[in-house]
mmCIF file of C-alpha atoms in Angstrom:
data_model
loop_
_atom_site.group_PDB
_atom_site.id
_atom_site.type_symbol
_atom_site.label_atom_id
_atom_site.label_comp_id
_atom_site.label_asym_id
_atom_site.label_seq_id
_atom_site.Cartn_x
_atom_site.Cartn_y
_atom_site.Cartn_z
ATOM 1 C CA MET I 1 -0.077 0.221 -0.199
ATOM 2 C CA LYS I 2 3.230 1.904 0.387
ATOM 3 C CA ARG I 3 4.307 1.777 -2.906
ATOM 4 C CA LEU I 4 0.591 3.298 -4.397
ATOM 5 C CA ILE I 5 0.401 6.495 -2.200
ATOM 6 C CA PRO I 6 2.880 8.325 -4.539
ATOM 7 C CA LEU I 7 0.990 7.096 -7.606
ATOM 8 C CA PHE I 8 -1.731 8.766 -6.001
ATOM 9 C CA LEU I 9 0.966 12.334 -5.525
ATOM 10 C CA ALA I 10 0.702 11.966 -9.316
ATOM 11 C CA ALA I 11 -2.362 11.803 -10.230
ATOM 12 C CA SER I 12 -3.148 14.883 -7.866
ATOM 13 C CA LEU I 13 -0.255 17.293 -9.591
ATOM 14 C CA LEU I 14 -1.130 15.407 -13.618
ATOM 15 C CA ALA I 15 -4.681 16.477 -12.758
ATOM 16 C CA GLY I 16 -3.475 20.228 -12.773
ATOM 17 C CA CYS I 17 -1.048 19.905 -16.499
ATOM 18 C CA ALA I 18 -2.497 20.296 -19.983
ATOM 19 C CA THR I 19 -0.995 20.447 -23.147
ATOM 20 C CA THR I 20 -0.743 23.124 -25.273
ATOM 21 C CA THR I 21 0.953 24.156 -28.769
ATOM 22 C CA SER I 22 4.647 25.780 -28.591
ATOM 23 C CA PRO I 23 4.414 28.925 -31.068
ATOM 24 C CA THR I 24 5.909 26.822 -33.644
ATOM 25 C CA GLY I 25 3.082 24.342 -33.875
ATOM 26 C CA ARG I 26 5.359 21.693 -30.726
ATOM 27 C CA ARG I 27 3.549 19.978 -28.503
ATOM 28 C CA GLN I 28 3.840 21.310 -24.773
ATOM 29 C CA TYR I 29 3.327 19.755 -21.967
ATOM 30 C CA VAL I 30 2.887 22.537 -18.552
ATOM 31 C CA GLY I 31 1.096 23.887 -15.893
ATOM 32 C CA GLY I 32 2.716 22.561 -12.933
ATOM 33 C CA VAL I 33 2.393 26.255 -11.418
ATOM 34 C CA SER I 34 0.056 29.067 -12.480
ATOM 35 C CA GLN I 35 0.880 32.267 -14.595
ATOM 36 C CA SER I 36 1.068 34.153 -11.489
ATOM 37 C CA GLN I 37 3.028 31.969 -9.628
ATOM 38 C CA LEU I 38 5.750 31.981 -12.233
ATOM 39 C CA ASP I 39 5.318 35.798 -12.813
ATOM 40 C CA GLN I 40 5.850 35.866 -9.344
ATOM 41 C CA MET I 41 8.801 33.837 -9.549
ATOM 42 C CA GLY I 42 10.307 35.756 -12.224
ATOM 43 C CA ALA I 43 9.818 38.920 -10.059
ATOM 44 C CA GLN I 44 11.561 37.414 -6.676
ATOM 45 C CA ALA I 45 14.598 35.839 -9.222
ATOM 46 C CA PHE I 46 15.327 39.061 -11.025
ATOM 47 C CA ALA I 47 15.463 40.941 -7.340
ATOM 48 C CA GLU I 48 17.334 38.841 -5.908
ATOM 49 C CA ALA I 49 19.793 39.891 -8.758
ATOM 50 C CA LYS I 50 19.907 43.468 -8.871
ATOM 51 C CA ALA I 51 20.510 43.025 -4.950
ATOM 52 C CA LYS I 52 22.961 40.749 -5.831
ATOM 53 C CA GLU I 53 25.276 42.448 -8.491
ATOM 54 C CA LYS I 54 26.196 45.136 -9.832
ATOM 55 C CA ILE I 55 23.879 47.923 -11.861
ATOM 56 C CA ASP I 56 25.186 49.643 -14.860
ATOM 57 C CA THR I 57 23.802 53.381 -14.280
ATOM 58 C CA ASP I 58 24.982 54.827 -17.968
ATOM 59 C CA PRO I 59 21.748 55.930 -18.873
ATOM 60 C CA LYS I 60 22.933 55.941 -22.861
ATOM 61 C CA GLN I 61 23.025 52.146 -21.909
ATOM 62 C CA ASN I 62 20.324 51.463 -20.507
ATOM 63 C CA ALA I 63 17.759 53.438 -23.018
ATOM 64 C CA TYR I 64 19.496 51.319 -25.447
ATOM 65 C CA VAL I 65 18.675 48.242 -24.095
ATOM 66 C CA ARG I 66 15.068 49.875 -23.473
ATOM 67 C CA CYS I 67 14.891 50.076 -27.202
ATOM 68 C CA VAL I 68 15.290 46.612 -28.505
ATOM 69 C CA VAL I 69 12.916 45.063 -25.447
ATOM 70 C CA ASP I 70 10.035 47.802 -26.657
ATOM 71 C CA ALA I 71 10.418 47.507 -29.919
ATOM 72 C CA LEU I 72 10.400 43.046 -29.532
ATOM 73 C CA VAL I 73 7.795 43.545 -26.973
ATOM 74 C CA ALA I 74 5.522 45.836 -28.911
ATOM 75 C CA ARG I 75 5.214 43.019 -31.850
ATOM 76 C CA LEU I 76 4.059 40.317 -28.412
ATOM 77 C CA PRO I 77 0.454 38.627 -28.727
ATOM 78 C CA ALA I 78 -1.851 40.955 -26.541
ATOM 79 C CA GLN I 79 -1.206 38.867 -23.252
ATOM 80 C CA TRP I 80 2.692 39.818 -23.017
ATOM 81 C CA ARG I 81 1.866 43.449 -24.542
ATOM 82 C CA SER I 82 -0.315 44.542 -21.589
ATOM 83 C CA THR I 83 2.823 43.258 -19.301
ATOM 84 C CA ARG I 84 5.066 45.313 -17.499
ATOM 85 C CA TRP I 85 8.415 44.929 -18.844
ATOM 86 C CA GLU I 86 11.184 45.468 -17.223
ATOM 87 C CA THR I 87 15.173 45.989 -17.710
ATOM 88 C CA ALA I 88 18.184 45.790 -15.833
ATOM 89 C CA LEU I 89 21.949 45.873 -16.900
ATOM 90 C CA PHE I 90 23.881 44.104 -14.999
ATOM 91 C CA VAL I 91 28.336 45.448 -15.225
ATOM 92 C CA ASP I 92 29.821 41.653 -15.852
ATOM 93 C CA ALA I 93 31.985 40.986 -18.536
ATOM 94 C CA GLU I 94 30.412 38.074 -19.386
ATOM 95 C CA PRO I 95 28.445 37.997 -22.538
ATOM 96 C CA ASN I 96 25.001 37.219 -21.606
ATOM 97 C CA ALA I 97 21.568 37.782 -21.123
ATOM 98 C CA PHE I 98 17.890 36.336 -19.729
ATOM 99 C CA ALA I 99 14.069 37.130 -19.259
ATOM 100 C CA LEU I 100 12.359 35.561 -17.057
ATOM 101 C CA PRO I 101 8.024 35.975 -16.475
ATOM 102 C CA GLY I 102 6.799 38.118 -15.748
ATOM 103 C CA GLY I 103 8.457 40.660 -17.907
ATOM 104 C CA LYS I 104 12.187 41.158 -16.322
ATOM 105 C CA VAL I 105 15.056 41.197 -18.798
ATOM 106 C CA GLY I 106 18.490 41.306 -17.789
ATOM 107 C CA VAL I 107 21.596 42.134 -19.768
ATOM 108 C CA ASN I 108 25.334 41.714 -18.921
ATOM 109 C CA THR I 109 27.394 44.518 -20.338
ATOM 110 C CA GLY I 110 29.592 42.074 -21.612
ATOM 111 C CA ILE I 111 26.613 41.425 -24.218
ATOM 112 C CA PHE I 112 27.729 44.361 -26.260
ATOM 113 C CA THR I 113 31.095 42.863 -27.628
ATOM 114 C CA VAL I 114 28.989 40.347 -29.478
ATOM 115 C CA ALA I 115 26.424 41.288 -30.489
ATOM 116 C CA ARG I 116 27.964 45.223 -32.095
ATOM 117 C CA ASN I 117 24.789 46.678 -33.112
ATOM 118 C CA GLN I 118 21.029 46.872 -32.511
ATOM 119 C CA ASP I 119 19.873 43.607 -35.135
ATOM 120 C CA GLU I 120 22.561 41.871 -33.281
ATOM 121 C CA LEU I 121 21.100 42.973 -29.564
ATOM 122 C CA ALA I 122 17.622 42.526 -30.962
ATOM 123 C CA ALA I 123 19.277 38.479 -31.888
ATOM 124 C CA VAL I 124 20.326 37.821 -28.152
ATOM 125 C CA LEU I 125 16.887 39.630 -26.856
ATOM 126 C CA GLY I 126 13.907 37.635 -29.990
ATOM 127 C CA HIS I 127 15.628 34.818 -28.298
ATOM 128 C CA GLU I 128 15.255 35.026 -24.593
ATOM 129 C CA ILE I 129 11.827 36.814 -25.012
ATOM 130 C CA GLY I 130 10.706 34.121 -27.104
ATOM 131 C CA HIS I 131 11.384 31.599 -24.123
ATOM 132 C CA VAL I 132 9.430 33.674 -22.189
ATOM 133 C CA VAL I 133 6.363 33.673 -24.380
ATOM 134 C CA SER I 134 7.340 29.739 -25.426
ATOM 135 C CA HIS I 135 6.172 29.023 -22.152
ATOM 136 C CA HIS I 136 9.556 27.412 -21.618
ATOM 137 C CA HIS I 137 9.733 28.311 -17.694
ATOM 138 C CA ASP I 138 6.608 26.178 -17.327
ATOM 139 C CA GLU I 139 7.768 23.985 -19.535
ATOM 140 C CA ARG I 140 10.464 22.653 -17.835
ATOM 141 C CA ILE I 141 9.119 23.285 -14.473
ATOM 142 C CA THR I 142 6.775 20.183 -15.178
ATOM 143 C CA ARG I 143 8.853 18.312 -16.630
ATOM 144 C CA GLN I 144 10.862 18.933 -13.542
ATOM 145 C CA MET I 145 8.418 18.055 -11.210
ATOM 146 C CA ASN I 146 6.982 15.424 -13.298
ATOM 147 C CA ALA I 147 10.190 13.636 -13.471
ATOM 148 C CA GLN I 148 10.915 13.757 -9.889
ATOM 149 C CA ILE I 149 7.802 12.442 -9.253
ATOM 150 C CA GLY I 150 8.850 9.979 -12.028
ATOM 151 C CA VAL I 151 11.973 8.413 -10.134
ATOM 152 C CA SER I 152 10.184 8.240 -6.732
ATOM 153 C CA LEU I 153 7.176 5.763 -7.918
ATOM 154 C CA LEU I 154 9.650 3.830 -10.054
ATOM 155 C CA GLY I 155 12.003 3.939 -7.023
ATOM 156 C CA ALA I 156 8.880 2.762 -4.901
ATOM 157 C CA LEU I 157 8.067 0.325 -7.838
ATOM 158 C CA LEU I 158 10.951 -1.462 -8.311
ATOM 159 C CA GLY I 159 12.990 -1.048 -4.836
ATOM 160 C CA SER I 160 15.297 0.945 -3.472
ATOM 161 C CA GLY I 161 18.403 -0.020 -6.331
ATOM 162 C CA TYR I 162 16.676 1.842 -8.601
ATOM 163 C CA GLY I 163 17.700 5.370 -7.423
ATOM 164 C CA GLN I 164 20.848 7.072 -9.546
ATOM 165 C CA LEU I 165 20.052 5.514 -12.296
ATOM 166 C CA GLY I 166 16.328 7.037 -12.315
ATOM 167 C CA SER I 167 17.562 10.530 -11.516
ATOM 168 C CA GLU I 168 20.498 9.947 -13.869
ATOM 169 C CA GLY I 169 18.087 8.735 -16.945
ATOM 170 C CA ALA I 170 15.792 12.002 -15.874
ATOM 171 C CA GLY I 171 18.306 14.049 -16.010
ATOM 172 C CA VAL I 172 18.994 13.099 -19.794
ATOM 173 C CA TYR I 173 16.100 13.751 -20.980
ATOM 174 C CA LEU I 174 15.260 17.317 -18.955
ATOM 175 C CA LEU I 175 18.393 17.997 -21.225
ATOM 176 C CA ARG I 176 17.542 16.660 -24.523
ATOM 177 C CA ASN I 177 14.783 18.869 -23.936
ATOM 178 C CA THR I 178 15.983 21.678 -23.260
ATOM 179 C CA ARG I 179 17.990 21.634 -25.993
ATOM 180 C CA GLU I 180 15.123 21.534 -28.167
ATOM 181 C CA GLN I 181 13.479 24.787 -26.271
ATOM 182 C CA GLU I 182 16.722 26.756 -26.895
ATOM 183 C CA ALA I 183 16.295 25.604 -30.893
ATOM 184 C CA GLU I 184 12.632 26.642 -30.647
ATOM 185 C CA ALA I 185 13.303 30.339 -28.996
ATOM 186 C CA ASP I 186 16.077 30.210 -31.952
ATOM 187 C CA VAL I 187 13.203 30.818 -34.434
ATOM 188 C CA VAL I 188 10.754 32.342 -32.231
ATOM 189 C CA GLY I 189 13.358 35.204 -31.216
ATOM 190 C CA GLN I 190 14.267 35.487 -35.344
ATOM 191 C CA ARG I 191 10.755 35.791 -36.395
ATOM 192 C CA LEU I 192 9.686 39.081 -33.941
ATOM 193 C CA MET I 193 12.962 40.957 -34.692
ATOM 194 C CA ALA I 194 12.199 40.625 -38.279
ATOM 195 C CA ASP I 195 8.386 41.664 -37.337
ATOM 196 C CA ALA I 196 10.010 44.161 -35.059
ATOM 197 C CA GLY I 197 11.412 45.953 -38.020
ATOM 198 C CA PHE I 198 15.292 44.035 -37.112
ATOM 199 C CA ASP I 199 16.842 42.357 -40.007
ATOM 200 C CA PRO I 200 16.746 38.874 -39.047
ATOM 201 C CA SER I 201 20.201 38.135 -41.156
ATOM 202 C CA LYS I 202 21.657 39.249 -38.046
ATOM 203 C CA ALA I 203 21.147 36.480 -36.006
ATOM 204 C CA VAL I 204 23.966 34.582 -37.903
ATOM 205 C CA ASP I 205 26.300 37.219 -37.299
ATOM 206 C CA LEU I 206 25.586 36.927 -33.784
ATOM 207 C CA TRP I 207 26.138 34.015 -33.304
ATOM 208 C CA GLN I 208 29.030 33.798 -35.247
ATOM 209 C CA ASN I 209 30.657 36.188 -33.124
ATOM 210 C CA MET I 210 29.316 34.396 -29.739
ATOM 211 C CA MET I 211 31.117 31.073 -31.684
ATOM 212 C CA ALA I 212 34.322 33.188 -31.768
ATOM 213 C CA ALA I 213 34.658 34.533 -28.290
ATOM 214 C CA SER I 214 33.424 31.661 -26.831
ATOM 215 C CA GLY I 215 36.304 29.488 -27.742
ATOM 216 C CA ALA I 216 36.251 25.941 -26.616
ATOM 217 C CA ARG I 217 32.706 24.240 -26.192
ATOM 218 C CA GLN I 218 31.066 21.322 -25.126
ATOM 219 C CA PRO I 219 29.996 18.494 -27.743
ATOM 220 C CA GLN I 220 26.091 19.349 -28.960
ATOM 221 C CA TRP I 221 24.980 16.211 -26.772
ATOM 222 C CA LEU I 222 26.026 17.918 -23.503
ATOM 223 C CA SER I 223 25.068 21.048 -23.983
ATOM 224 C CA THR I 224 22.164 22.633 -23.274
ATOM 225 C CA HIS I 225 22.444 24.463 -25.560
ATOM 226 C CA PRO I 226 22.204 23.230 -30.218
ATOM 227 C CA ASP I 227 26.238 23.219 -31.135
ATOM 228 C CA PRO I 228 27.037 27.018 -32.559
ATOM 229 C CA GLU I 229 27.403 25.366 -36.266
ATOM 230 C CA ASN I 230 24.514 23.970 -36.343
ATOM 231 C CA ARG I 231 22.563 27.110 -34.311
ATOM 232 C CA ILE I 232 23.833 29.058 -36.985
ATOM 233 C CA ARG I 233 22.909 26.687 -39.798
ATOM 234 C CA ALA I 234 19.872 26.898 -39.335
ATOM 235 C CA LEU I 235 19.250 31.080 -38.701
ATOM 236 C CA ARG I 236 20.555 31.349 -42.344
ATOM 237 C CA ASN I 237 18.365 29.062 -43.403
ATOM 238 C CA ALA I 238 15.690 31.102 -41.339
ATOM 239 C CA ALA I 239 16.521 33.780 -43.193
ATOM 240 C CA PRO I 240 15.240 33.885 -46.690
ATOM 241 C CA ALA I 241 11.880 33.524 -45.848
ATOM 242 C CA LEU I 242 12.135 35.965 -42.385
ATOM 243 C CA MET I 243 13.111 38.850 -45.779
ATOM 244 C CA PRO I 244 9.720 39.829 -46.585
ATOM 245 C CA VAL I 245 8.376 40.349 -42.743
ATOM 246 C CA TYR I 246 11.617 42.687 -42.172
ATOM 247 C CA ALA I 247 10.717 44.190 -45.485
ATOM 248 C CA ALA I 248 7.311 44.854 -44.613
ATOM 249 C CA ALA I 249 7.726 45.710 -41.103
ATOM 250 C CA ARG I 250 9.637 49.044 -42.335
ATOM 251 C CA GLN I 251 7.399 49.972 -44.752
ATOM 252 C CA ALA I 252 4.856 49.860 -42.097
ATOM 253 C CA GLY I 253 7.178 52.667 -40.445
ATOM 254 C CA ARG I 254 8.659 50.134 -37.978
ATOM 255 C CA VAL I 255 12.562 51.412 -38.384
ATOM 256 C CA PRO I 256 14.013 50.669 -34.596
ATOM 257 C CA ARG I 257 16.926 53.326 -34.256
ATOM 258 C CA CYS I 258 18.315 51.942 -31.022
ATOM 259 C CA ARG I 259 21.919 53.450 -30.382
#
C-alpha cells in the first residue's frame, strides 16, 4: 500500500497539468505552476539578481537596451504586450542576457562585445523573450516536477536500487528537451526581430560572434544549447523566408533607431 501512495500523488499533480501548443506548433506539457506563480518567481529572481549584482546606471546604455526590448515587445501578442516589462543592465563581462516570466529582462554589459549593433542585440533579446512567450519556464518546471515524481514512483515500484540510475535517466531526458527549447527560442526570436523591423540575417552574425568569443565548447549532446555551427546553419537557412516580414515591417514604419 505504501508503494501506491506515489501513484496518487502523481495523479494529483498531473490533474493540474495540460497540453498546449508552442508558437512553432510543438506539443507542450505545462501547468505545473500557475502563470501568476511564474510571474512571482520571475519577479523574485530578478529582484535578487539586482540586489546581488552591480547595476550599470549609464543612461545611454540603459536606453539602448530598453529601446530594443520595447520594439520587440510591441510585436508580441496582446497577453505579453500588456505586461509591464522591466530591464536591468548588469556590470558583468560575461556576454549573456536573460528574460523571465513577468516581463523581466537582464543584460550583461559583456553582451555588447558580441552584439555589436541593434540588430544583433535584438537577436539575443528576441531569443530570450522567445523563451518567455513560448512558456518554456512553465514547461521545464512541469517536466522537472513530473520527472521527480517518476523517479520516486519507479523507486517505490522497483526498489531502492533504482534511485541513482533513475535520477541520471531523468537528467538526460530533461537535458535533451532543454536543448529543444533553445532551438525553438531561436526560431521564435528570429521571427520576432524581423516583425519588429530588425534584420533577421543579423542573428547569424550574432552567433558567429558568440562562437568566436566562446572558443572551446562542449559537444552538442552535453550542452543545453544547440551546437553553434548547427544553430548558425538553422538561422541562416531561416533568414531568407523572413526577409519579406522584415521588409513589410520597415514599410509599415517599424524602423527601430536604437543607439
